[in-house]
């Protein structure tokens, strides 16, 4: 029995905090679910992109943020939680990419969801030396605004083009190399 439980735990860790049609509700009112991770982000052809929903909220540590602040830049939106194992792997890699591209017209915004305490989220940011801002969204309201992409799987990452349209979507952990590839493609667009 212990081997079966260990095997199930290992399988869950390999897919991230994210299973498909057989979705498993987590302790969040059934809105967030585990889904199969996408192996790499695919850039959505420019003619097929939908405008991202508008959102606003309070930043971790205080201050207000509105999605209008992303206008004109490529943006990386990362939905994360300190309780999410794959988030602990990808977040330091996101910081590395952010440090390299922040002066190239790319903004990063973390969206901390389903956190029981803002202190846990702040400790996570400090532990990993994250310099880009994060919204504190304990009820997952912003994630639900992006539910068609699906940002209700944690971790999820959405790349927006300069016109505030959804250019790429990831569910599950994102590799640094793949994120860089997608950002390069979106940055090269006219």
GROMACS .gro file of C-alpha atoms in nm:
model
  190
    1UNK     CA    1   0.000   0.000   0.000
    2UNK     CA    2   0.284   0.238   0.085
    3UNK     CA    3   0.440   0.179  -0.260
    4UNK     CA    4   0.113   0.268  -0.429
    5UNK     CA    5   0.082   0.590  -0.228
    6UNK     CA    6   0.444   0.680  -0.302
    7UNK     CA    7   0.388   0.613  -0.673
    8UNK     CA    8   0.079   0.831  -0.680
    9UNK     CA    9   0.263   1.112  -0.504
   10UNK     CA   10   0.552   1.089  -0.750
   11UNK     CA   11   0.312   1.099  -1.047
   12UNK     CA   12   0.142   1.406  -0.904
   13UNK     CA   13   0.474   1.583  -0.855
   14UNK     CA   14   0.580   1.505  -1.212
   15UNK     CA   15   0.270   1.668  -1.358
   16UNK     CA   16   0.301   1.973  -1.139
   17UNK     CA   17   0.024   2.115  -0.935
   18UNK     CA   18  -0.164   2.086  -1.242
   19UNK     CA   19  -0.493   1.638  -1.466
   20UNK     CA   20  -0.733   1.702  -1.751
   21UNK     CA   21  -1.087   1.576  -1.782
   22UNK     CA   22  -1.047   1.385  -1.457
   23UNK     CA   23  -0.989   1.710  -1.269
   24UNK     CA   24  -0.934   1.685  -0.896
   25UNK     CA   25  -1.072   1.975  -0.695
   26UNK     CA   26  -0.836   2.118  -0.436
   27UNK     CA   27  -0.942   2.296  -0.121
   28UNK     CA   28  -1.065   2.608  -0.293
   29UNK     CA   29  -1.431   2.574  -0.361
   30UNK     CA   30  -1.367   2.350  -0.660
   31UNK     CA   31  -1.248   2.633  -0.883
   32UNK     CA   32  -0.881   2.534  -0.905
   33UNK     CA   33  -0.781   2.197  -1.044
   34UNK     CA   34  -0.491   1.980  -1.140
   35UNK     CA   35  -0.435   1.959  -1.517
   36UNK     CA   36  -0.177   1.796  -1.740
   37UNK     CA   37   0.117   2.026  -1.796
   38UNK     CA   38   0.182   2.162  -2.144
   39UNK     CA   39   0.529   2.052  -2.257
   40UNK     CA   40   0.601   2.391  -2.409
   41UNK     CA   41   0.422   2.714  -2.475
   42UNK     CA   42   0.280   2.762  -2.818
   43UNK     CA   43   0.252   3.109  -2.958
   44UNK     CA   44  -0.104   3.175  -3.068
   45UNK     CA   45  -0.108   3.319  -3.423
   46UNK     CA   46  -0.161   3.697  -3.405
   47UNK     CA   47  -0.488   3.682  -3.598
   48UNK     CA   48  -0.635   3.432  -3.349
   49UNK     CA   49  -0.546   3.610  -3.026
   50UNK     CA   50  -0.810   3.733  -2.785
   51UNK     CA   51  -0.777   4.045  -2.575
   52UNK     CA   52  -0.685   3.968  -2.215
   53UNK     CA   53  -0.941   4.057  -1.951
   54UNK     CA   54  -0.883   4.374  -1.751
   55UNK     CA   55  -0.797   4.324  -1.386
   56UNK     CA   56  -0.668   4.508  -1.084
   57UNK     CA   57  -0.574   4.433  -0.728
   58UNK     CA   58  -0.344   4.488  -0.436
   59UNK     CA   59   0.025   4.406  -0.464
   60UNK     CA   60   0.201   4.191  -0.206
   61UNK     CA   61   0.328   4.428   0.056
   62UNK     CA   62   0.082   4.702  -0.044
   63UNK     CA   63   0.002   4.928  -0.336
   64UNK     CA   64  -0.252   4.901  -0.612
   65UNK     CA   65  -0.202   4.757  -0.961
   66UNK     CA   66  -0.411   4.776  -1.276
   67UNK     CA   67  -0.361   4.571  -1.592
   68UNK     CA   68  -0.348   4.902  -1.781
   69UNK     CA   69   0.007   4.936  -1.646
   70UNK     CA   70   0.111   4.656  -1.883
   71UNK     CA   71   0.002   4.849  -2.193
   72UNK     CA   72   0.252   4.857  -2.477
   73UNK     CA   73   0.482   4.592  -2.329
   74UNK     CA   74   0.501   4.218  -2.360
   75UNK     CA   75   0.383   4.077  -2.026
   76UNK     CA   76   0.436   3.748  -1.847
   77UNK     CA   77   0.160   3.667  -1.599
   78UNK     CA   78   0.247   3.382  -1.365
   79UNK     CA   79  -0.019   3.234  -1.137
   80UNK     CA   80   0.153   3.080  -0.834
   81UNK     CA   81   0.123   2.981  -0.470
   82UNK     CA   82   0.386   2.922  -0.204
   83UNK     CA   83   0.216   2.586  -0.143
   84UNK     CA   84   0.286   2.472  -0.503
   85UNK     CA   85   0.596   2.253  -0.551
   86UNK     CA   86   0.650   2.332  -0.923
   87UNK     CA   87   0.621   2.704  -0.841
   88UNK     CA   88   0.927   2.668  -0.619
   89UNK     CA   89   1.119   2.533  -0.919
   90UNK     CA   90   1.005   2.778  -1.185
   91UNK     CA   91   0.991   3.103  -0.987
   92UNK     CA   92   1.370   3.143  -0.946
   93UNK     CA   93   1.404   3.072  -1.319
   94UNK     CA   94   1.143   3.340  -1.392
   95UNK     CA   95   1.354   3.583  -1.189
   96UNK     CA   96   1.657   3.502  -1.408
   97UNK     CA   97   1.458   3.563  -1.727
   98UNK     CA   98   1.306   3.880  -1.583
   99UNK     CA   99   1.652   4.017  -1.495
  100UNK     CA  100   1.758   3.962  -1.856
  101UNK     CA  101   1.453   4.109  -2.035
  102UNK     CA  102   1.307   4.377  -1.808
  103UNK     CA  103   1.483   4.651  -2.004
  104UNK     CA  104   1.358   4.509  -2.337
  105UNK     CA  105   0.990   4.602  -2.300
  106UNK     CA  106   0.889   4.291  -2.102
  107UNK     CA  107   0.705   4.308  -1.770
  108UNK     CA  108   0.652   4.018  -1.530
  109UNK     CA  109   0.363   4.002  -1.287
  110UNK     CA  110   0.309   3.726  -1.037
  111UNK     CA  111  -0.044   3.649  -0.927
  112UNK     CA  112  -0.040   3.480  -0.588
  113UNK     CA  113  -0.357   3.275  -0.554
  114UNK     CA  114  -0.527   3.070  -0.285
  115UNK     CA  115  -0.275   3.167  -0.020
  116UNK     CA  116  -0.392   3.135   0.340
  117UNK     CA  117  -0.173   3.423   0.454
  118UNK     CA  118   0.000   3.708   0.276
  119UNK     CA  119   0.298   3.640   0.504
  120UNK     CA  120   0.354   3.301   0.333
  121UNK     CA  121   0.357   3.471  -0.007
  122UNK     CA  122   0.594   3.746   0.111
  123UNK     CA  123   0.830   3.486   0.262
  124UNK     CA  124   0.828   3.296  -0.070
  125UNK     CA  125   0.917   3.612  -0.265
  126UNK     CA  126   1.195   3.698  -0.021
  127UNK     CA  127   1.333   3.343  -0.013
  128UNK     CA  128   1.372   3.333  -0.391
  129UNK     CA  129   1.482   3.697  -0.433
  130UNK     CA  130   1.193   3.782  -0.665
  131UNK     CA  131   1.212   4.140  -0.788
  132UNK     CA  132   0.903   4.156  -1.008
  133UNK     CA  133   0.570   4.250  -0.847
  134UNK     CA  134   0.296   4.005  -0.749
  135UNK     CA  135  -0.069   4.066  -0.686
  136UNK     CA  136  -0.210   3.910  -0.372
  137UNK     CA  137  -0.524   3.734  -0.496
  138UNK     CA  138  -0.623   3.490  -0.217
  139UNK     CA  139  -0.970   3.430  -0.360
  140UNK     CA  140  -0.836   3.374  -0.712
  141UNK     CA  141  -1.051   3.646  -0.869
  142UNK     CA  142  -0.792   3.741  -1.133
  143UNK     CA  143  -0.725   3.375  -1.211
  144UNK     CA  144  -1.097   3.323  -1.265
  145UNK     CA  145  -1.102   3.613  -1.510
  146UNK     CA  146  -0.850   3.411  -1.716
  147UNK     CA  147  -1.030   3.077  -1.668
  148UNK     CA  148  -1.064   3.018  -2.042
  149UNK     CA  149  -0.686   2.983  -2.078
  150UNK     CA  150  -0.683   2.803  -1.802
  151UNK     CA  151  -0.525   3.004  -1.525
  152UNK     CA  152  -0.720   2.801  -1.272
  153UNK     CA  153  -0.443   2.539  -1.292
  154UNK     CA  154  -0.150   2.628  -1.070
  155UNK     CA  155   0.109   2.706  -1.184
  156UNK     CA  156  -0.007   2.871  -1.504
  157UNK     CA  157   0.167   3.130  -1.715
  158UNK     CA  158   0.015   3.357  -1.978
  159UNK     CA  159   0.222   3.571  -2.212
  160UNK     CA  160   0.054   3.885  -2.346
  161UNK     CA  161   0.169   4.065  -2.659
  162UNK     CA  162   0.215   4.442  -2.681
  163UNK     CA  163  -0.153   4.479  -2.777
  164UNK     CA  164  -0.269   4.312  -2.454
  165UNK     CA  165  -0.371   3.993  -2.634
  166UNK     CA  166  -0.304   3.640  -2.509
  167UNK     CA  167  -0.004   3.527  -2.713
  168UNK     CA  168   0.093   3.204  -2.531
  169UNK     CA  169  -0.042   2.988  -2.249
  170UNK     CA  170   0.129   2.735  -2.025
  171UNK     CA  171  -0.025   2.507  -1.766
  172UNK     CA  172   0.222   2.353  -1.527
  173UNK     CA  173   0.586   2.434  -1.477
  174UNK     CA  174   0.754   2.638  -1.753
  175UNK     CA  175   1.114   2.578  -1.853
  176UNK     CA  176   1.333   2.886  -1.867
  177UNK     CA  177   1.448   2.798  -2.220
  178UNK     CA  178   1.094   2.769  -2.350
  179UNK     CA  179   0.985   3.095  -2.189
  180UNK     CA  180   1.283   3.272  -2.346
  181UNK     CA  181   1.196   3.122  -2.688
  182UNK     CA  182   0.837   3.242  -2.668
  183UNK     CA  183   0.938   3.588  -2.545
  184UNK     CA  184   1.186   3.621  -2.832
  185UNK     CA  185   0.911   3.534  -3.082
  186UNK     CA  186   0.660   3.778  -2.934
  187UNK     CA  187   0.919   4.057  -2.901
  188UNK     CA  188   1.007   4.021  -3.272
  189UNK     CA  189   0.648   4.092  -3.377
  190UNK     CA  190   0.590   4.433  -3.531
   0.00000   0.00000   0.00000
